[in-house]
Amino acid sequence: MTTIFQRVSGFIERLSPEPVCDDCIAGRLALEAIDDVANRTRQLAGSGGFEIRRGVCTLCGEPKSVILKS
């Protein structure tokens, strides 16, 4: 069974190098707990090429905190 962490990291990697926000990750992966997504993206940040920054989400077009894999 795939964990939330694996689903979140895999989704971000598929969109790479485009940035995506936590809200869009939760919506696209049908995860109800946005806090779970936020926790997972924070765990990913700073490792394996994942980085959080202010930017425009590629899915919703809103300027906010986004994560991407460079």
mmCIF file of N, CA, C and O in Angstrom:
data_model
loop_
_atom_site.group_PDB
_atom_site.id
_atom_site.type_symbol
_atom_site.label_atom_id
_atom_site.label_comp_id
_atom_site.label_asym_id
_atom_site.label_seq_id
_atom_site.Cartn_x
_atom_site.Cartn_y
_atom_site.Cartn_z
ATOM 1 N N MET A 1 0.843 -1.181 0.000
ATOM 2 C CA MET A 1 0.000 0.000 0.000
ATOM 3 C C MET A 1 0.892 1.250 0.000
ATOM 4 O O MET A 1 1.871 1.316 0.710
ATOM 5 N N THR A 2 0.527 2.214 -0.782
ATOM 6 C CA THR A 2 1.285 3.440 -0.905
ATOM 7 C C THR A 2 0.936 4.400 0.228
ATOM 8 O O THR A 2 -0.236 4.608 0.528
ATOM 9 N N THR A 3 1.962 4.974 0.847
ATOM 10 C CA THR A 3 1.739 5.920 1.943
ATOM 11 C C THR A 3 1.418 7.310 1.380
ATOM 12 O O THR A 3 1.675 7.590 0.199
ATOM 13 N N ILE A 4 0.885 8.171 2.237
ATOM 14 C CA ILE A 4 0.622 9.555 1.828
ATOM 15 C C ILE A 4 1.927 10.217 1.406
ATOM 16 O O ILE A 4 1.976 10.924 0.404
ATOM 17 N N PHE A 5 2.990 9.974 2.149
ATOM 18 C CA PHE A 5 4.298 10.539 1.821
ATOM 19 C C PHE A 5 4.716 10.146 0.403
ATOM 20 O O PHE A 5 5.152 10.991 -0.384
ATOM 21 N N GLN A 6 4.573 8.886 0.062
ATOM 22 C CA GLN A 6 4.943 8.401 -1.278
ATOM 23 C C GLN A 6 4.052 9.007 -2.354
ATOM 24 O O GLN A 6 4.533 9.358 -3.432
ATOM 25 N N ARG A 7 2.769 9.129 -2.072
ATOM 26 C CA ARG A 7 1.853 9.719 -3.047
ATOM 27 C C ARG A 7 2.184 11.184 -3.299
ATOM 28 O O ARG A 7 2.207 11.635 -4.442
ATOM 29 N N VAL A 8 2.441 11.927 -2.220
ATOM 30 C CA VAL A 8 2.763 13.349 -2.340
ATOM 31 C C VAL A 8 4.077 13.535 -3.090
ATOM 32 O O VAL A 8 4.152 14.320 -4.041
ATOM 33 N N SER A 9 5.118 12.823 -2.698
ATOM 34 C CA SER A 9 6.420 12.986 -3.365
ATOM 35 C C SER A 9 6.344 12.556 -4.825
ATOM 36 O O SER A 9 6.899 13.221 -5.703
ATOM 37 N N GLY A 10 5.632 11.495 -5.108
ATOM 38 C CA GLY A 10 5.484 11.041 -6.491
ATOM 39 C C GLY A 10 4.744 12.055 -7.349
ATOM 40 O O GLY A 10 5.114 12.292 -8.507
ATOM 41 N N PHE A 11 3.725 12.674 -6.804
ATOM 42 C CA PHE A 11 2.964 13.686 -7.537
ATOM 43 C C PHE A 11 3.844 14.888 -7.866
ATOM 44 O O PHE A 11 3.845 15.382 -8.995
ATOM 45 N N ILE A 12 4.602 15.348 -6.883
ATOM 46 C CA ILE A 12 5.502 16.484 -7.101
ATOM 47 C C ILE A 12 6.547 16.130 -8.157
ATOM 48 O O ILE A 12 6.852 16.942 -9.039
ATOM 49 N N GLU A 13 7.085 14.935 -8.097
ATOM 50 C CA GLU A 13 8.085 14.499 -9.078
ATOM 51 C C GLU A 13 7.503 14.438 -10.482
ATOM 52 O O GLU A 13 8.166 14.800 -11.447
ATOM 53 N N ARG A 14 6.266 14.008 -10.611
ATOM 54 C CA ARG A 14 5.629 13.947 -11.937
ATOM 55 C C ARG A 14 5.456 15.331 -12.542
ATOM 56 O O ARG A 14 5.529 15.499 -13.754
ATOM 57 N N LEU A 15 5.224 16.337 -11.714
ATOM 58 C CA LEU A 15 5.056 17.709 -12.202
ATOM 59 C C LEU A 15 6.398 18.430 -12.395
ATOM 60 O O LEU A 15 6.437 19.507 -12.960
ATOM 61 N N SER A 16 7.459 17.843 -11.900
ATOM 62 C CA SER A 16 8.784 18.463 -11.948
ATOM 63 C C SER A 16 9.138 18.945 -13.345
ATOM 64 O O SER A 16 8.879 18.251 -14.321
ATOM 65 N N PRO A 17 9.679 20.154 -13.454
ATOM 66 C CA PRO A 17 10.102 21.081 -12.406
ATOM 67 C C PRO A 17 9.050 22.129 -12.065
ATOM 68 O O PRO A 17 9.364 23.150 -11.468
ATOM 69 N N GLU A 18 7.804 21.918 -12.430
ATOM 70 C CA GLU A 18 6.747 22.896 -12.169
ATOM 71 C C GLU A 18 6.369 22.912 -10.687
ATOM 72 O O GLU A 18 6.250 21.863 -10.063
ATOM 73 N N PRO A 19 6.151 24.102 -10.104
ATOM 74 C CA PRO A 19 5.780 24.215 -8.693
ATOM 75 C C PRO A 19 4.292 23.952 -8.469
ATOM 76 O O PRO A 19 3.460 24.244 -9.323
ATOM 77 N N VAL A 20 3.972 23.408 -7.297
ATOM 78 C CA VAL A 20 2.582 23.106 -6.959
ATOM 79 C C VAL A 20 2.342 23.408 -5.480
ATOM 80 O O VAL A 20 3.237 23.240 -4.651
ATOM 81 N N CYS A 21 1.141 23.878 -5.155
ATOM 82 C CA CYS A 21 0.814 24.219 -3.762
ATOM 83 C C CYS A 21 0.196 23.018 -3.030
ATOM 84 O O CYS A 21 -0.279 22.065 -3.653
ATOM 85 N N ASP A 22 0.203 23.098 -1.709
ATOM 86 C CA ASP A 22 -0.358 22.025 -0.877
ATOM 87 C C ASP A 22 -1.838 21.799 -1.164
ATOM 88 O O ASP A 22 -2.304 20.658 -1.184
ATOM 89 N N ASP A 23 -2.593 22.879 -1.382
ATOM 90 C CA ASP A 23 -4.027 22.741 -1.647
ATOM 91 C C ASP A 23 -4.280 21.921 -2.910
ATOM 92 O O ASP A 23 -5.165 21.053 -2.938
ATOM 93 N N CYS A 24 -3.519 22.196 -3.962
ATOM 94 C CA CYS A 24 -3.703 21.462 -5.218
ATOM 95 C C CYS A 24 -3.241 20.016 -5.097
ATOM 96 O O CYS A 24 -3.858 19.113 -5.671
ATOM 97 N N ILE A 25 -2.171 19.790 -4.333
ATOM 98 C CA ILE A 25 -1.719 18.411 -4.099
ATOM 99 C C ILE A 25 -2.841 17.639 -3.413
ATOM 100 O O ILE A 25 -3.205 16.542 -3.844
ATOM 101 N N ALA A 26 -3.399 18.220 -2.345
ATOM 102 C CA ALA A 26 -4.474 17.552 -1.607
ATOM 103 C C ALA A 26 -5.674 17.292 -2.509
ATOM 104 O O ALA A 26 -6.250 16.199 -2.492
ATOM 105 N N GLY A 27 -6.051 18.287 -3.296
ATOM 106 C CA GLY A 27 -7.208 18.131 -4.181
ATOM 107 C C GLY A 27 -7.004 17.074 -5.247
ATOM 108 O O GLY A 27 -7.887 16.243 -5.487
ATOM 109 N N ARG A 28 -5.862 17.087 -5.891
ATOM 110 C CA ARG A 28 -5.601 16.129 -6.971
ATOM 111 C C ARG A 28 -5.427 14.709 -6.471
ATOM 112 O O ARG A 28 -5.717 13.757 -7.191
ATOM 113 N N LEU A 29 -4.935 14.570 -5.232
ATOM 114 C CA LEU A 29 -4.745 13.223 -4.677
ATOM 115 C C LEU A 29 -5.918 12.787 -3.806
ATOM 116 O O LEU A 29 -5.874 11.730 -3.197
ATOM 117 N N ALA A 30 -6.970 13.618 -3.772
ATOM 118 C CA ALA A 30 -8.176 13.331 -2.981
ATOM 119 C C ALA A 30 -7.840 13.054 -1.512
ATOM 120 O O ALA A 30 -8.340 12.112 -0.901
ATOM 121 N N LEU A 31 -6.979 13.911 -0.961
ATOM 122 C CA LEU A 31 -6.619 13.819 0.450
ATOM 123 C C LEU A 31 -7.359 14.917 1.197
ATOM 124 O O LEU A 31 -7.207 16.092 0.889
ATOM 125 N N GLU A 32 -8.161 14.539 2.168
ATOM 126 C CA GLU A 32 -8.997 15.498 2.871
ATOM 127 C C GLU A 32 -8.225 16.344 3.874
ATOM 128 O O GLU A 32 -8.577 17.485 4.124
ATOM 129 N N ALA A 33 -7.167 15.796 4.459
ATOM 130 C CA ALA A 33 -6.427 16.501 5.507
ATOM 131 C C ALA A 33 -5.279 17.304 4.907
ATOM 132 O O ALA A 33 -4.211 16.771 4.641
ATOM 133 N N ILE A 34 -5.515 18.596 4.682
ATOM 134 C CA ILE A 34 -4.487 19.469 4.125
ATOM 135 C C ILE A 34 -3.272 19.511 5.042
ATOM 136 O O ILE A 34 -2.139 19.656 4.574
ATOM 137 N N ASP A 35 -3.479 19.343 6.354
ATOM 138 C CA ASP A 35 -2.351 19.336 7.291
ATOM 139 C C ASP A 35 -1.404 18.169 7.014
ATOM 140 O O ASP A 35 -0.191 18.309 7.160
ATOM 141 N N ASP A 36 -1.956 17.025 6.617
ATOM 142 C CA ASP A 36 -1.111 15.874 6.261
ATOM 143 C C ASP A 36 -0.225 16.211 5.070
ATOM 144 O O ASP A 36 0.959 15.888 5.048
ATOM 145 N N VAL A 37 -0.796 16.861 4.076
ATOM 146 C CA VAL A 37 -0.028 17.248 2.889
ATOM 147 C C VAL A 37 1.042 18.258 3.274
ATOM 148 O O VAL A 37 2.208 18.124 2.878
ATOM 149 N N ALA A 38 0.670 19.255 4.055
ATOM 150 C CA ALA A 38 1.629 20.278 4.482
ATOM 151 C C ALA A 38 2.785 19.649 5.259
ATOM 152 O O ALA A 38 3.948 20.012 5.055
ATOM 153 N N ASN A 39 2.486 18.708 6.127
ATOM 154 C CA ASN A 39 3.544 18.025 6.883
ATOM 155 C C ASN A 39 4.472 17.253 5.954
ATOM 156 O O ASN A 39 5.692 17.262 6.132
ATOM 157 N N ARG A 40 3.902 16.589 4.973
ATOM 158 C CA ARG A 40 4.733 15.796 4.036
ATOM 159 C C ARG A 40 5.610 16.694 3.164
ATOM 160 O O ARG A 40 6.769 16.376 2.925
ATOM 161 N N THR A 41 5.065 17.817 2.688
ATOM 162 C CA THR A 41 5.881 18.705 1.855
ATOM 163 C C THR A 41 7.014 19.309 2.682
ATOM 164 O O THR A 41 8.123 19.481 2.172
ATOM 165 N N ARG A 42 6.755 19.606 3.963
ATOM 166 C CA ARG A 42 7.818 20.138 4.827
ATOM 167 C C ARG A 42 8.899 19.088 5.053
ATOM 168 O O ARG A 42 10.078 19.416 5.133
ATOM 169 N N GLN A 43 8.507 17.821 5.150
ATOM 170 C CA GLN A 43 9.490 16.741 5.312
ATOM 171 C C GLN A 43 10.370 16.614 4.067
ATOM 172 O O GLN A 43 11.555 16.320 4.170
ATOM 173 N N LEU A 44 9.774 16.821 2.900
ATOM 174 C CA LEU A 44 10.515 16.694 1.651
ATOM 175 C C LEU A 44 11.474 17.854 1.410
ATOM 176 O O LEU A 44 12.535 17.673 0.811
ATOM 177 N N ALA A 45 11.093 19.044 1.862
ATOM 178 C CA ALA A 45 11.866 20.258 1.585
ATOM 179 C C ALA A 45 13.300 20.126 2.071
ATOM 180 O O ALA A 45 13.564 19.666 3.180
ATOM 181 N N GLY A 46 14.225 20.518 1.197
ATOM 182 C CA GLY A 46 15.638 20.512 1.550
ATOM 183 C C GLY A 46 16.343 19.192 1.336
ATOM 184 O O GLY A 46 17.528 19.062 1.617
ATOM 185 N N SER A 47 15.624 18.206 0.840
ATOM 186 C CA SER A 47 16.263 16.922 0.574
ATOM 187 C C SER A 47 15.892 16.429 -0.816
ATOM 188 O O SER A 47 14.796 16.715 -1.307
ATOM 189 N N GLY A 48 16.790 15.758 -1.455
ATOM 190 C CA GLY A 48 16.505 15.137 -2.746
ATOM 191 C C GLY A 48 16.086 16.095 -3.843
ATOM 192 O O GLY A 48 15.389 15.695 -4.765
ATOM 193 N N GLY A 49 16.466 17.357 -3.726
ATOM 194 C CA GLY A 49 16.122 18.332 -4.760
ATOM 195 C C GLY A 49 14.774 19.000 -4.583
ATOM 196 O O GLY A 49 14.368 19.809 -5.404
ATOM 197 N N PHE A 50 14.045 18.675 -3.507
ATOM 198 C CA PHE A 50 12.757 19.318 -3.228
ATOM 199 C C PHE A 50 13.007 20.663 -2.563
ATOM 200 O O PHE A 50 13.857 20.776 -1.688
ATOM 201 N N GLU A 51 12.231 21.655 -2.961
ATOM 202 C CA GLU A 51 12.396 22.988 -2.396
ATOM 203 C C GLU A 51 11.055 23.710 -2.308
ATOM 204 O O GLU A 51 10.216 23.599 -3.193
ATOM 205 N N ILE A 52 10.861 24.389 -1.178
ATOM 206 C CA ILE A 52 9.658 25.194 -0.973
ATOM 207 C C ILE A 52 10.046 26.657 -1.158
ATOM 208 O O ILE A 52 11.088 27.089 -0.684
ATOM 209 N N ARG A 53 9.201 27.394 -1.870
ATOM 210 C CA ARG A 53 9.435 28.827 -2.081
ATOM 211 C C ARG A 53 8.111 29.519 -2.356
ATOM 212 O O ARG A 53 7.101 28.862 -2.558
ATOM 213 N N ARG A 54 8.145 30.836 -2.374
ATOM 214 C CA ARG A 54 6.974 31.609 -2.814
ATOM 215 C C ARG A 54 6.970 31.581 -4.325
ATOM 216 O O ARG A 54 8.005 31.776 -4.960
ATOM 217 N N GLY A 55 5.833 31.323 -4.899
ATOM 218 C CA GLY A 55 5.732 31.278 -6.343
ATOM 219 C C GLY A 55 4.292 31.117 -6.773
ATOM 220 O O GLY A 55 3.377 31.206 -5.959
ATOM 221 N N VAL A 56 4.110 30.846 -8.039
ATOM 222 C CA VAL A 56 2.777 30.650 -8.595
ATOM 223 C C VAL A 56 2.576 29.158 -8.834
ATOM 224 O O VAL A 56 3.379 28.512 -9.514
ATOM 225 N N CYS A 57 1.505 28.622 -8.276
ATOM 226 C CA CYS A 57 1.190 27.207 -8.458
ATOM 227 C C CYS A 57 0.835 26.953 -9.916
ATOM 228 O O CYS A 57 0.033 27.670 -10.507
ATOM 229 N N THR A 58 1.425 25.919 -10.478
ATOM 230 C CA THR A 58 1.182 25.593 -11.878
ATOM 231 C C THR A 58 -0.247 25.110 -12.128
ATOM 232 O O THR A 58 -0.744 25.218 -13.243
ATOM 233 N N LEU A 59 -0.932 24.614 -11.095
ATOM 234 C CA LEU A 59 -2.279 24.072 -11.285
ATOM 235 C C LEU A 59 -3.380 25.109 -11.064
ATOM 236 O O LEU A 59 -4.313 25.192 -11.854
ATOM 237 N N CYS A 60 -3.287 25.891 -9.991
ATOM 238 C CA CYS A 60 -4.359 26.867 -9.706
ATOM 239 C C CYS A 60 -4.008 28.289 -10.130
ATOM 240 O O CYS A 60 -4.884 29.138 -10.181
ATOM 241 N N GLY A 61 -2.727 28.534 -10.393
ATOM 242 C CA GLY A 61 -2.300 29.860 -10.833
ATOM 243 C C GLY A 61 -2.227 30.904 -9.732
ATOM 244 O O GLY A 61 -2.032 32.089 -10.021
ATOM 245 N N GLU A 62 -2.376 30.482 -8.486
ATOM 246 C CA GLU A 62 -2.353 31.423 -7.361
ATOM 247 C C GLU A 62 -0.933 31.605 -6.837
ATOM 248 O O GLU A 62 -0.173 30.641 -6.746
ATOM 249 N N PRO A 63 -0.568 32.842 -6.476
ATOM 250 C CA PRO A 63 0.731 33.074 -5.847
ATOM 251 C C PRO A 63 0.672 32.656 -4.379
ATOM 252 O O PRO A 63 -0.183 33.140 -3.623
ATOM 253 N N LYS A 64 1.503 31.714 -3.998
ATOM 254 C CA LYS A 64 1.517 31.205 -2.619
ATOM 255 C C LYS A 64 2.762 30.377 -2.403
ATOM 256 O O LYS A 64 3.612 30.290 -3.275
ATOM 257 N N SER A 65 2.857 29.744 -1.286
ATOM 258 C CA SER A 65 3.960 28.833 -0.998
ATOM 259 C C SER A 65 3.778 27.591 -1.873
ATOM 260 O O SER A 65 2.698 26.988 -1.895
ATOM 261 N N VAL A 66 4.824 27.232 -2.595
ATOM 262 C CA VAL A 66 4.769 26.070 -3.500
ATOM 263 C C VAL A 66 5.978 25.183 -3.251
ATOM 264 O O VAL A 66 6.980 25.614 -2.692
ATOM 265 N N ILE A 67 5.885 23.951 -3.695
ATOM 266 C CA ILE A 67 6.998 23.015 -3.635
ATOM 267 C C ILE A 67 7.291 22.528 -5.039
ATOM 268 O O ILE A 67 6.379 22.384 -5.864
ATOM 269 N N LEU A 68 8.558 22.284 -5.304
ATOM 270 C CA LEU A 68 8.966 21.738 -6.591
ATOM 271 C C LEU A 68 10.203 20.886 -6.401
ATOM 272 O O LEU A 68 10.856 20.939 -5.371
ATOM 273 N N LYS A 69 10.490 20.087 -7.389
ATOM 274 C CA LYS A 69 11.725 19.308 -7.406
ATOM 275 C C LYS A 69 12.517 19.784 -8.591
ATOM 276 O O LYS A 69 12.065 19.732 -9.725
ATOM 277 N N SER A 70 13.711 20.282 -8.288
ATOM 278 C CA SER A 70 14.550 20.826 -9.359
ATOM 279 C C SER A 70 15.477 19.767 -9.940
ATOM 280 O O SER A 70 15.574 18.691 -9.469
#
